[in-house]
Amino acid sequence: MIASHLDHVNLRIPSDGVDAAQTFYGERLGFGIEDTLYAADEKPFFDVRLSSTAVIHLWPTDEFEPPTATNFNHACVVVEDSIERITDRLADAGVEVDRELSSPRGATGEAPAVYVTDPFGYRIELKERV
């Protein structure tokens, strides 16, 4: 079996966290928010559009429990910008960088990356394209 890419990741968020999620992922990080079907009660989650081939499904739920060090580490998103542009955008948006690495290894090789935490405790690695 040969996979070509990661299609989606499912993350649960608090039922009252929809606005915070849309602000963080949409406005602060600059990803697309696709919530038409969610708003129409046609599906129980909405999407953060990372690229034409990848999304994060965000599932609001009353049973949300924040991730811990024992059950989640991070998801990595390759960004089509230099690490300088990524960090500048984060600074402009007021997003705190948890950690910056010069060459973490990933599926496509080594490239600079920064780590941020969303409003629900999920760590997201934003990695420069190799």
GROMACS .gro file of C-alpha atoms in nm:
model
  130
    1MET     CA    1   0.000   0.000   0.000
    2ILE     CA    2   0.133   0.344  -0.095
    3ALA     CA    3  -0.034   0.657   0.043
    4SER     CA    4  -0.001   0.993  -0.130
    5HIS     CA    5  -0.103   1.236   0.146
    6LEU     CA    6  -0.302   1.283   0.463
    7ASP     CA    7  -0.663   1.366   0.369
    8HIS     CA    8  -0.801   1.482   0.704
    9VAL     CA    9  -0.762   1.480   1.079
   10ASN     CA   10  -1.059   1.469   1.321
   11LEU     CA   11  -1.030   1.683   1.634
   12ARG     CA   12  -1.296   1.731   1.898
   13ILE     CA   13  -1.352   2.078   2.040
   14PRO     CA   14  -1.584   2.207   2.314
   15SER     CA   15  -1.941   2.268   2.199
   16ASP     CA   16  -1.898   2.637   2.281
   17GLY     CA   17  -1.563   2.658   2.096
   18VAL     CA   18  -1.681   2.712   1.739
   19ASP     CA   19  -1.615   3.088   1.737
   20ALA     CA   20  -1.271   3.043   1.898
   21ALA     CA   21  -1.181   2.775   1.643
   22GLN     CA   22  -1.291   2.986   1.349
   23THR     CA   23  -1.097   3.284   1.481
   24PHE     CA   24  -0.778   3.087   1.548
   25TYR     CA   25  -0.767   2.872   1.234
   26GLY     CA   26  -0.941   3.113   0.998
   27GLU     CA   27  -0.840   3.463   1.101
   28ARG     CA   28  -0.517   3.412   1.293
   29LEU     CA   29  -0.360   3.128   1.091
   30GLY     CA   30  -0.529   3.221   0.763
   31PHE     CA   31  -0.680   2.884   0.666
   32GLY     CA   32  -1.022   2.856   0.504
   33ILE     CA   33  -1.326   2.772   0.715
   34GLU     CA   34  -1.594   2.556   0.553
   35ASP     CA   35  -1.900   2.554   0.776
   36THR     CA   36  -2.204   2.582   0.548
   37LEU     CA   37  -2.321   2.222   0.600
   38TYR     CA   38  -2.245   2.242   0.973
   39ALA     CA   39  -2.444   2.566   1.006
   40ALA     CA   40  -2.735   2.403   0.821
   41ASP     CA   41  -2.726   2.103   1.062
   42GLU     CA   42  -2.640   1.874   0.770
   43LYS     CA   43  -2.321   1.743   0.932
   44PRO     CA   44  -2.191   1.744   1.291
   45PHE     CA   45  -1.853   1.906   1.217
   46PHE     CA   46  -1.700   2.186   1.014
   47ASP     CA   47  -1.374   2.197   0.823
   48VAL     CA   48  -1.053   2.393   0.833
   49ARG     CA   49  -0.932   2.385   0.472
   50LEU     CA   50  -0.552   2.345   0.474
   51SER     CA   51  -0.512   2.283   0.101
   52SER     CA   52  -0.706   2.140  -0.191
   53THR     CA   53  -0.634   1.791  -0.059
   54ALA     CA   54  -0.635   1.828   0.320
   55VAL     CA   55  -0.872   1.942   0.595
   56ILE     CA   56  -0.910   1.931   0.971
   57HIS     CA   57  -1.260   1.822   1.076
   58LEU     CA   58  -1.353   2.004   1.398
   59TRP     CA   59  -1.627   1.828   1.595
   60PRO     CA   60  -1.797   2.040   1.865
   61THR     CA   61  -1.903   1.819   2.156
   62ASP     CA   62  -2.020   1.850   2.516
   63GLU     CA   63  -1.788   1.560   2.607
   64PHE     CA   64  -1.469   1.746   2.508
   65GLU     CA   65  -1.159   1.679   2.712
   66PRO     CA   66  -0.841   1.874   2.634
   67PRO     CA   67  -0.553   1.668   2.492
   68THR     CA   68  -0.282   1.565   2.734
   69ALA     CA   69   0.082   1.473   2.691
   70THR     CA   70  -0.020   1.109   2.707
   71ASN     CA   71  -0.278   1.108   2.426
   72PHE     CA   72  -0.177   1.372   2.168
   73ASN     CA   73   0.144   1.540   2.061
   74HIS     CA   74   0.087   1.744   1.743
   75ALA     CA   75  -0.030   1.759   1.384
   76CYS     CA   76   0.207   1.898   1.122
   77VAL     CA   77   0.095   2.131   0.842
   78VAL     CA   78   0.339   2.211   0.562
   79VAL     CA   79   0.298   2.577   0.466
   80GLU     CA   80   0.395   2.721   0.128
   81ASP     CA   81   0.586   3.010   0.291
   82SER     CA   82   0.932   3.062   0.433
   83ILE     CA   83   0.973   3.021   0.806
   84GLU     CA   84   1.029   3.398   0.826
   85ARG     CA   85   0.692   3.469   0.665
   86ILE     CA   86   0.525   3.211   0.888
   87THR     CA   87   0.668   3.363   1.206
   88ASP     CA   88   0.589   3.717   1.085
   89ARG     CA   89   0.226   3.621   1.021
   90LEU     CA   90   0.198   3.459   1.363
   91ALA     CA   91   0.347   3.766   1.532
   92ASP     CA   92   0.112   3.997   1.341
   93ALA     CA   93  -0.185   3.782   1.445
   94GLY     CA   94  -0.073   3.770   1.809
   95VAL     CA   95  -0.018   3.393   1.804
   96GLU     CA   96   0.246   3.283   2.054
   97VAL     CA   97   0.511   3.045   1.920
   98ASP     CA   98   0.566   2.761   2.167
   99ARG     CA   99   0.880   2.634   2.003
  100GLU     CA  100   1.089   2.683   1.690
  101LEU     CA  101   1.312   2.415   1.538
  102SER     CA  102   1.558   2.465   1.256
  103SER     CA  103   1.526   2.123   1.094
  104PRO     CA  104   1.273   1.874   1.233
  105ARG     CA  105   1.237   1.561   1.024
  106GLY     CA  106   0.906   1.477   0.858
  107ALA     CA  107   0.761   1.281   0.570
  108THR     CA  108   0.915   1.511   0.310
  109GLY     CA  109   1.247   1.571   0.484
  110GLU     CA  110   1.391   1.836   0.712
  111ALA     CA  111   1.277   2.198   0.713
  112PRO     CA  112   1.235   2.478   0.969
  113ALA     CA  113   0.913   2.469   1.173
  114VAL     CA  114   0.730   2.647   1.453
  115TYR     CA  115   0.483   2.501   1.699
  116VAL     CA  116   0.169   2.680   1.820
  117THR     CA  117  -0.118   2.570   2.043
  118ASP     CA  118  -0.482   2.623   1.945
  119PRO     CA  119  -0.747   2.741   2.194
  120PHE     CA  120  -0.829   2.381   2.290
  121GLY     CA  121  -0.478   2.257   2.367
  122TYR     CA  122  -0.390   2.096   2.033
  123ARG     CA  123  -0.033   2.164   1.923
  124ILE     CA  124   0.008   2.242   1.554
  125GLU     CA  125   0.345   2.232   1.378
  126LEU     CA  126   0.367   2.480   1.090
  127LYS     CA  127   0.652   2.362   0.870
  128GLU     CA  128   0.824   2.531   0.579
  129ARG     CA  129   0.801   2.329   0.258
  130VAL     CA  130   1.112   2.118   0.193
   0.00000   0.00000   0.00000
